[in-house]
Short mmCIF file of C-alpha atoms in Angstrom, two decimals:
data_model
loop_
_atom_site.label_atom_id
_atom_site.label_comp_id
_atom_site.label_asym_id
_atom_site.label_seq_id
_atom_site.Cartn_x
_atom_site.Cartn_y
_atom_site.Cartn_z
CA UNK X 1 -37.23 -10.14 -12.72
CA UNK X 2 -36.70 -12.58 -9.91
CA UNK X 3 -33.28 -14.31 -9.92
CA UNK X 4 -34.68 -17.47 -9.07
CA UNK X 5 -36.45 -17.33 -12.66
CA UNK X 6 -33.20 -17.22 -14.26
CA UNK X 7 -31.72 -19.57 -12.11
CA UNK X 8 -35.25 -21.77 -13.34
CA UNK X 9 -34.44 -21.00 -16.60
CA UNK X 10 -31.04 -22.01 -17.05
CA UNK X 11 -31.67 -25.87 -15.09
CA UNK X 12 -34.44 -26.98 -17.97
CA UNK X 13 -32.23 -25.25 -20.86
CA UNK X 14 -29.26 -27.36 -19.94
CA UNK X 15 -31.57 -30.75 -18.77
CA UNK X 16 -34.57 -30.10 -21.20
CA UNK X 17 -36.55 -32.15 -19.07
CA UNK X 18 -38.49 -30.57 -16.45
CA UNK X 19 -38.56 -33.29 -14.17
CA UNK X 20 -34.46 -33.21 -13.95
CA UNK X 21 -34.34 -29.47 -13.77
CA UNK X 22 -36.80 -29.76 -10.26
CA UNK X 23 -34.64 -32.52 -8.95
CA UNK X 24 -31.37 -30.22 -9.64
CA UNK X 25 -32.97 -27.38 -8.22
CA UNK X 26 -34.43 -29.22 -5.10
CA UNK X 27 -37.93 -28.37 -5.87
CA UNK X 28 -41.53 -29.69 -7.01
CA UNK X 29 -41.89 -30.30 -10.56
CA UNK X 30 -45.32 -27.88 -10.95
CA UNK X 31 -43.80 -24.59 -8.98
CA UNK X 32 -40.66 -24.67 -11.65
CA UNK X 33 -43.20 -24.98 -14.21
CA UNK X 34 -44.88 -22.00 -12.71
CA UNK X 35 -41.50 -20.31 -12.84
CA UNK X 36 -40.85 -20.87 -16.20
CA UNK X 37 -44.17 -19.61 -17.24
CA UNK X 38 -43.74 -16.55 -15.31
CA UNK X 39 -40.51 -15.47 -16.61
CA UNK X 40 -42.21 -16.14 -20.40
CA UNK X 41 -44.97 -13.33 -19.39
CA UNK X 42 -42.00 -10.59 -17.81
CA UNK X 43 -39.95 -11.40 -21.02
CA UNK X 44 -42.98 -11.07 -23.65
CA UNK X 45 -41.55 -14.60 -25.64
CA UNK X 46 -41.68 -17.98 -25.66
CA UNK X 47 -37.89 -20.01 -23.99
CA UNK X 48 -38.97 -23.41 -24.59
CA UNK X 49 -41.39 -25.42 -27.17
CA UNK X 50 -42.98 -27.90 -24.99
CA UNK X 51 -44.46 -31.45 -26.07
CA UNK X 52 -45.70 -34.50 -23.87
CA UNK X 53 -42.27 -35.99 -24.89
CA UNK X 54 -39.78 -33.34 -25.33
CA UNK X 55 -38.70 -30.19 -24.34
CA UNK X 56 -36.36 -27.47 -26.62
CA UNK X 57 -35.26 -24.25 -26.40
CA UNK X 58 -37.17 -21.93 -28.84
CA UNK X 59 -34.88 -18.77 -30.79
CA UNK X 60 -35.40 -16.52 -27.96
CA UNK X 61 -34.53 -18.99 -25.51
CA UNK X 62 -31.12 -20.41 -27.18
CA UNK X 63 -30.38 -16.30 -27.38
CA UNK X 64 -30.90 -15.50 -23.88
CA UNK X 65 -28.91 -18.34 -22.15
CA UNK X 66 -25.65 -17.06 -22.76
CA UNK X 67 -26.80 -13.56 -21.10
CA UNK X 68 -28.47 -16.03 -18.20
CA UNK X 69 -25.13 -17.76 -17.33
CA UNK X 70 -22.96 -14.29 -17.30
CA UNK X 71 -25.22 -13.04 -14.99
CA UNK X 72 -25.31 -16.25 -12.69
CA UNK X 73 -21.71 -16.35 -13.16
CA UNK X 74 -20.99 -12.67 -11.80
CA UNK X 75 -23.59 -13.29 -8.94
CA UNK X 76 -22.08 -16.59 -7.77
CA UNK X 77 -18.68 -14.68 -8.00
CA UNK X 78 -19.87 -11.68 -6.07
CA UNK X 79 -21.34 -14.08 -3.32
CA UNK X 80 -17.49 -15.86 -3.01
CA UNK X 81 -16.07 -12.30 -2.76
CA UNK X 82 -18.48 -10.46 -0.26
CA UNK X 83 -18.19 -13.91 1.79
CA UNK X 84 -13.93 -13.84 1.46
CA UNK X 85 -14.64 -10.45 2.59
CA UNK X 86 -16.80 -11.00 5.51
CA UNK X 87 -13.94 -13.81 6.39
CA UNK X 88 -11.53 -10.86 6.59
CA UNK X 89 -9.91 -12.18 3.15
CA UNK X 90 -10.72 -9.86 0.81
CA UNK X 91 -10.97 -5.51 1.09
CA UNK X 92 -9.01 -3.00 0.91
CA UNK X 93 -6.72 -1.75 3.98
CA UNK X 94 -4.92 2.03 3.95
CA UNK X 95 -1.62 1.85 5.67
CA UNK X 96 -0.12 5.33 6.57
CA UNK X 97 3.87 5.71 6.99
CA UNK X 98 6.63 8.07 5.83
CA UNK X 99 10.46 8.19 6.91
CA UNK X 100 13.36 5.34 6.61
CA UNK X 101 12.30 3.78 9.95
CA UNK X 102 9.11 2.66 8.36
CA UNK X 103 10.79 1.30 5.12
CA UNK X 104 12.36 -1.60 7.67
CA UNK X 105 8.66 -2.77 8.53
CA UNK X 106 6.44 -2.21 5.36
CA UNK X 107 7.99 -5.07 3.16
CA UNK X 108 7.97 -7.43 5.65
CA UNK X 109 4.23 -6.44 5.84
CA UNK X 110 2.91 -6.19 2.57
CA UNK X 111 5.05 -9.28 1.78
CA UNK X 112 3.55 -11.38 4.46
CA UNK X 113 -0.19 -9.67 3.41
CA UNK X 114 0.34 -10.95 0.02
CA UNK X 115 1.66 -14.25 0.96
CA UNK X 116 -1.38 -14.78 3.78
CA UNK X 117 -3.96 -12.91 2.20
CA UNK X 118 -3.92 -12.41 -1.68
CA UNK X 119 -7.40 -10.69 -1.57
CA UNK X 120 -6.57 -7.71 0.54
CA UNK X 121 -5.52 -4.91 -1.41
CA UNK X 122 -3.04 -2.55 1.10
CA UNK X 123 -3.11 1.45 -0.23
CA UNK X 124 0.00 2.37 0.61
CA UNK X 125 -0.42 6.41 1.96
CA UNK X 126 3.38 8.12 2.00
CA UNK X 127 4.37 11.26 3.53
CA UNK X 128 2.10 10.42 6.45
CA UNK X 129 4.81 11.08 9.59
CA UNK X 130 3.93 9.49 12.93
CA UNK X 131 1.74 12.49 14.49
CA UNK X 132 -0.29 13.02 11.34
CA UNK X 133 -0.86 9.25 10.88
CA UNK X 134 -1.91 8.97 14.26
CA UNK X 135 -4.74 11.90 13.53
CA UNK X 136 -5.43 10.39 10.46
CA UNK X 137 -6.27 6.97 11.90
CA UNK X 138 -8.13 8.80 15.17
CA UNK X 139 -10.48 10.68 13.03
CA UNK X 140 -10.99 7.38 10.87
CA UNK X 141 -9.14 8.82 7.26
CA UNK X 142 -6.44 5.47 7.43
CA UNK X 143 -7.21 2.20 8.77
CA UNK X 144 -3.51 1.46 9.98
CA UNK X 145 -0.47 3.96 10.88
CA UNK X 146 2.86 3.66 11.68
CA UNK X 147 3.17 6.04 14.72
CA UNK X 148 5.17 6.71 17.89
CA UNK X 149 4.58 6.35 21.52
CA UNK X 150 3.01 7.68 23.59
CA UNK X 151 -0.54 6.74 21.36
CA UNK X 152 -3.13 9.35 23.55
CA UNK X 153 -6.00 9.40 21.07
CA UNK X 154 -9.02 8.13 22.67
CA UNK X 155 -10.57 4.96 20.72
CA UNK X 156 -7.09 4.28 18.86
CA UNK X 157 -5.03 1.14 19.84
CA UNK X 158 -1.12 0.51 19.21
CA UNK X 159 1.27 -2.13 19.37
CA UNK X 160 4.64 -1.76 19.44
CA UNK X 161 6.68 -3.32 16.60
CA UNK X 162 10.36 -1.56 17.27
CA UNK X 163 12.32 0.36 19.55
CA UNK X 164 15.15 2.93 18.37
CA UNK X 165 17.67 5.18 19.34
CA UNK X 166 18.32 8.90 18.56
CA UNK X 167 22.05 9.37 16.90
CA UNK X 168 23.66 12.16 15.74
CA UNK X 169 24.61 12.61 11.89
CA UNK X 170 27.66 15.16 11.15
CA UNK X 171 29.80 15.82 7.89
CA UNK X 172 32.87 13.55 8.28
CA UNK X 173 34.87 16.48 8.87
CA UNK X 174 32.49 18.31 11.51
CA UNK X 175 35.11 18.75 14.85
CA UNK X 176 33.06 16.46 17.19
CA UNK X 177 33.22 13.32 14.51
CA UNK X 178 36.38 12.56 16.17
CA UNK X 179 34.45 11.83 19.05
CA UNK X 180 33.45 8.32 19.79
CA UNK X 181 29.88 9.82 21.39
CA UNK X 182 28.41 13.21 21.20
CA UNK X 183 26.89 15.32 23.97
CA UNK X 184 23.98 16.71 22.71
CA UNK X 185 24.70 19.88 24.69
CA UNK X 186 28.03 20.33 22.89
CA UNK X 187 25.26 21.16 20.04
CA UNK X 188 23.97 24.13 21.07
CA UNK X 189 24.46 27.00 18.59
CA UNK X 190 25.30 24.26 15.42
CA UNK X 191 22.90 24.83 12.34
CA UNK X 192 20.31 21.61 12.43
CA UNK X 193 18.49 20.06 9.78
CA UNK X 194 15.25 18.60 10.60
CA UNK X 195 11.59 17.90 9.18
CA UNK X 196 9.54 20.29 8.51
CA UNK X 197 7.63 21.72 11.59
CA UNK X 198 4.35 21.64 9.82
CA UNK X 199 4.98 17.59 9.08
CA UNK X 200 3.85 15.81 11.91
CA UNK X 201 7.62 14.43 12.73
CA UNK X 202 7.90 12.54 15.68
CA UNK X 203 11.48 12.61 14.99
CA UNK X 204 11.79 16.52 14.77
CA UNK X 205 9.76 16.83 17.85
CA UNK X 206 12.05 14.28 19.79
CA UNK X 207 15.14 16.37 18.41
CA UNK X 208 13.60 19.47 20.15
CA UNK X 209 12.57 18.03 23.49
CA UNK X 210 16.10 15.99 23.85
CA UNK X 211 18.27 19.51 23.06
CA UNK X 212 16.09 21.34 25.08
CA UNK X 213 16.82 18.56 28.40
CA UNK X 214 20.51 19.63 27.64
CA UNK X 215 19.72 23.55 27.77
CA UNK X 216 19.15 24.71 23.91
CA UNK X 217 16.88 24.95 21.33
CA UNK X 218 18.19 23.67 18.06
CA UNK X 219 19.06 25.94 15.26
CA UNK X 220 17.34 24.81 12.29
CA UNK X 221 18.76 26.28 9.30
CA UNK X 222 17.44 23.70 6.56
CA UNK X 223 14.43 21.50 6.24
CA UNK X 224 13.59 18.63 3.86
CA UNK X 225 10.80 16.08 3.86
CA UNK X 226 12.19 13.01 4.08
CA UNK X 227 15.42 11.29 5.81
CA UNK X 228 17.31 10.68 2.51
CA UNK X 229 17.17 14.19 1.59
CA UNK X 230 18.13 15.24 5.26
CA UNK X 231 21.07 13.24 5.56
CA UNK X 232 22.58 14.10 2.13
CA UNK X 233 22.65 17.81 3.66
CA UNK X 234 24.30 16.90 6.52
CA UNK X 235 26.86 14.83 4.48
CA UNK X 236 27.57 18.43 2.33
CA UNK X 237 27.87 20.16 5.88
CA UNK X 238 24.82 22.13 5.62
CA UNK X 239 24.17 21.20 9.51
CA UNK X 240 23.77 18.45 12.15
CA UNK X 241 20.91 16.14 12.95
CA UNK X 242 19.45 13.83 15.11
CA UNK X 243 18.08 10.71 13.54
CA UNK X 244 17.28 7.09 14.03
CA UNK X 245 18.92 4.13 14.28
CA UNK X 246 17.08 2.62 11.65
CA UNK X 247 18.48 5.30 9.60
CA UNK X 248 22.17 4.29 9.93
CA UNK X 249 21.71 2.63 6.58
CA UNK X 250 21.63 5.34 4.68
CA UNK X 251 25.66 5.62 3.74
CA UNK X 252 26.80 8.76 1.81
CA UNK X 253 30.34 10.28 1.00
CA UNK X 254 31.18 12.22 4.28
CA UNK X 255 28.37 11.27 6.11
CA UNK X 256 28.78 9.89 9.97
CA UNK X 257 26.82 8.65 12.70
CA UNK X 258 27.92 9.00 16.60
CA UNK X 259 26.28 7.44 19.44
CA UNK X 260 24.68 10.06 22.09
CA UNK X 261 26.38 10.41 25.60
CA UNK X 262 24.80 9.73 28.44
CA UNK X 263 21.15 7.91 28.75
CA UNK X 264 19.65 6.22 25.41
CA UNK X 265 17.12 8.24 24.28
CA UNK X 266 14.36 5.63 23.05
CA UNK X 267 11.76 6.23 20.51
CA UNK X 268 8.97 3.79 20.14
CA UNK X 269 7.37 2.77 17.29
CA UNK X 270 4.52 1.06 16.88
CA UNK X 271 1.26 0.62 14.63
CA UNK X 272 -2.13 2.17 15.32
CA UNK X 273 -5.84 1.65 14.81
CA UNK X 274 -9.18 2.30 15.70
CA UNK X 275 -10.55 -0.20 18.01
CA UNK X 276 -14.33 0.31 16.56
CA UNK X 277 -13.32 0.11 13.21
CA UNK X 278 -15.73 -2.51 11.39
CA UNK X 279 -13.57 -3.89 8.68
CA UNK X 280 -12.55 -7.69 8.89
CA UNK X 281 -9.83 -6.89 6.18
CA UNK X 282 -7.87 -4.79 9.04
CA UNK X 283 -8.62 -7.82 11.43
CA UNK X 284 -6.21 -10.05 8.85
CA UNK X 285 -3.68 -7.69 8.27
CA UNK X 286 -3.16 -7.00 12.19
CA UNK X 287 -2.94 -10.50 12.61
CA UNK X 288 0.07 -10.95 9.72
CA UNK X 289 1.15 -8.10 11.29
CA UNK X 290 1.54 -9.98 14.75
CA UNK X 291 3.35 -12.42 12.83
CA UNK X 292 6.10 -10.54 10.71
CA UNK X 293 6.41 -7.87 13.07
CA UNK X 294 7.19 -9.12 16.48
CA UNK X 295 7.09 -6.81 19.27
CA UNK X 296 10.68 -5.97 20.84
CA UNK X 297 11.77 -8.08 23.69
CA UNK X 298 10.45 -5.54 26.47
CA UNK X 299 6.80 -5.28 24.53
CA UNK X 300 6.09 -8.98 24.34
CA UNK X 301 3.68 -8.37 27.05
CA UNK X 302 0.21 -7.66 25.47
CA UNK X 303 -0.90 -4.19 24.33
CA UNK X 304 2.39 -2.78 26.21
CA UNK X 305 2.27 0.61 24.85
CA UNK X 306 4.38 2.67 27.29
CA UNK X 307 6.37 6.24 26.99
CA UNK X 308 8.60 7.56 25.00
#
């Protein structure tokens, strides 16, 4: 059964006149006929008792044109939303993240999303740290990611959104909290707590190279999944960590932060995407993104996506 029967069908049940129905329908008077007539053999009934004077809908036709106008209905609202698609305003976008640093950014973006774009639908994807949300985009599994520089997957774009700095986290009575900065070599041999290895952390993996610039490996003696979790050990003196600016608002009962000596050590975050990917949706939400987001002050050049 041809739409364009039912479509037929439900211009002469709401004119019954024939001659209205082909002007509404922008068409010839005897091909609507024909329509009509058609749709009367598929169905097996009769719609519409015709006279030289009048036209009216017979049983069968009264009963169908309630069905007839749900299904015109859902069609003509399945056109608006695969067009709002198409326009990049409607789909479905998976965002990747996990850690505090990303809890900064993610409000501001799903805020502005919902604000710009009420017919994208973000799926938020925790527990995704920067290295595995990087694979995860590269290998086409998440549309968007919130990663760290350097981004070396081939086909994957990036634009930085924040720069940070590594700190060190010690129980308020830990012997170098009296210090006003920490040397990261005065570390060596202290029990750490850090990520997981198996995670994907940028952040554990940034802990590692930076001890092992000032001549040790860290100790890890306790892991934990998540920066909350991490900190609150440190804060019962379970060990030290390195962590994030972005962090430092995380405040618990014997819980400090001290600068690093020497040299900022600078991670860069930044979100990530597959340049071929097809969907208009991500289109929108990089462009709210661009918005709510700004790159730092030394990124506003565009795609500036340098090291670590």
């Amino acid at each position: 059964m041809e739409l364009r029967y039912l479509a037929a069908f439900m211009a002469v049940a709401e004119e019954l006149h024939f001659g209205r129905a082909a002007k509404r329908l922008h068409m010839a008077q005897p091909p609507l006929s024909q329509q009509i007539r058609q749709l009367e053999r598929e169905l097996g009934v009769r719609l519409f008792e015709r006279s030289t004077r009048s036209v009216r809908l017979t049983g069968a036709g009264e009963s169908f044109l309630e069905p007839v106008r749900g299904v015109l209905a859902d069609l003509e609202a399945a056109t608006r939303v695969a067009r709002a698609a198409g326009r990049g305003e409607h789909g479905r976008v998976s965002v990747g993240f996990a850690g505090a640093s990303s809890h900064t950014a993610l409000p501001l973006l799903t805020r502005g999303v919902r604000t710009a774009y009420p017919g994208i639908e973000l799926v938020m994807q925790g527990q995704n740290y920067a290295n595995r949300a990087l694979a995860r985009v590269a290998e086409g599994s998440l549309d968007l990611g919130f990663v760290r520089l350097p981004v070396d997957r081939p086909g994957v774009e990036a634009r930085v959104v924040a720069e940070e700095e590594l700190v060190c986290a010690l129980a308020s009575d830990h012997p170098l909290a009296r210090r006003e900065r920490v040397d990261v070599a005065e570390l060596a041999g202290q029990p750490f707590v850090s990520f997981p290895a198996d995670t994907g952390s940028s952040l554990r993996d940034a802990t590692f190279r930076t001890c092992e610039r000032a001549g040790h490996i860290p100790r890890v003696v306790q892991e934990a999944p998540d920066s909350y979790t991490i900190l609150a050990l440190v804060a019962m003196g379970v060990g030290v960590t390195l962590t994030l600016t972005s962090c430092t608002h995380i405040q618990q009962t014997g819980l400090v932060y001290r600068p690093l000596d020497g040299p900022p050590v600078v991670l860069r975050s930044a979100l990530a995407w597959r340049a071929d990917n097809p969907s208009p949706a991500l289109r929108s939400v990089l462009e709210v993104a661009r918005e709510v987001l700004p790159a730092p002050p030394s990124d506003h050049e565009p795609g500036a996506v340098g090291p670590m």
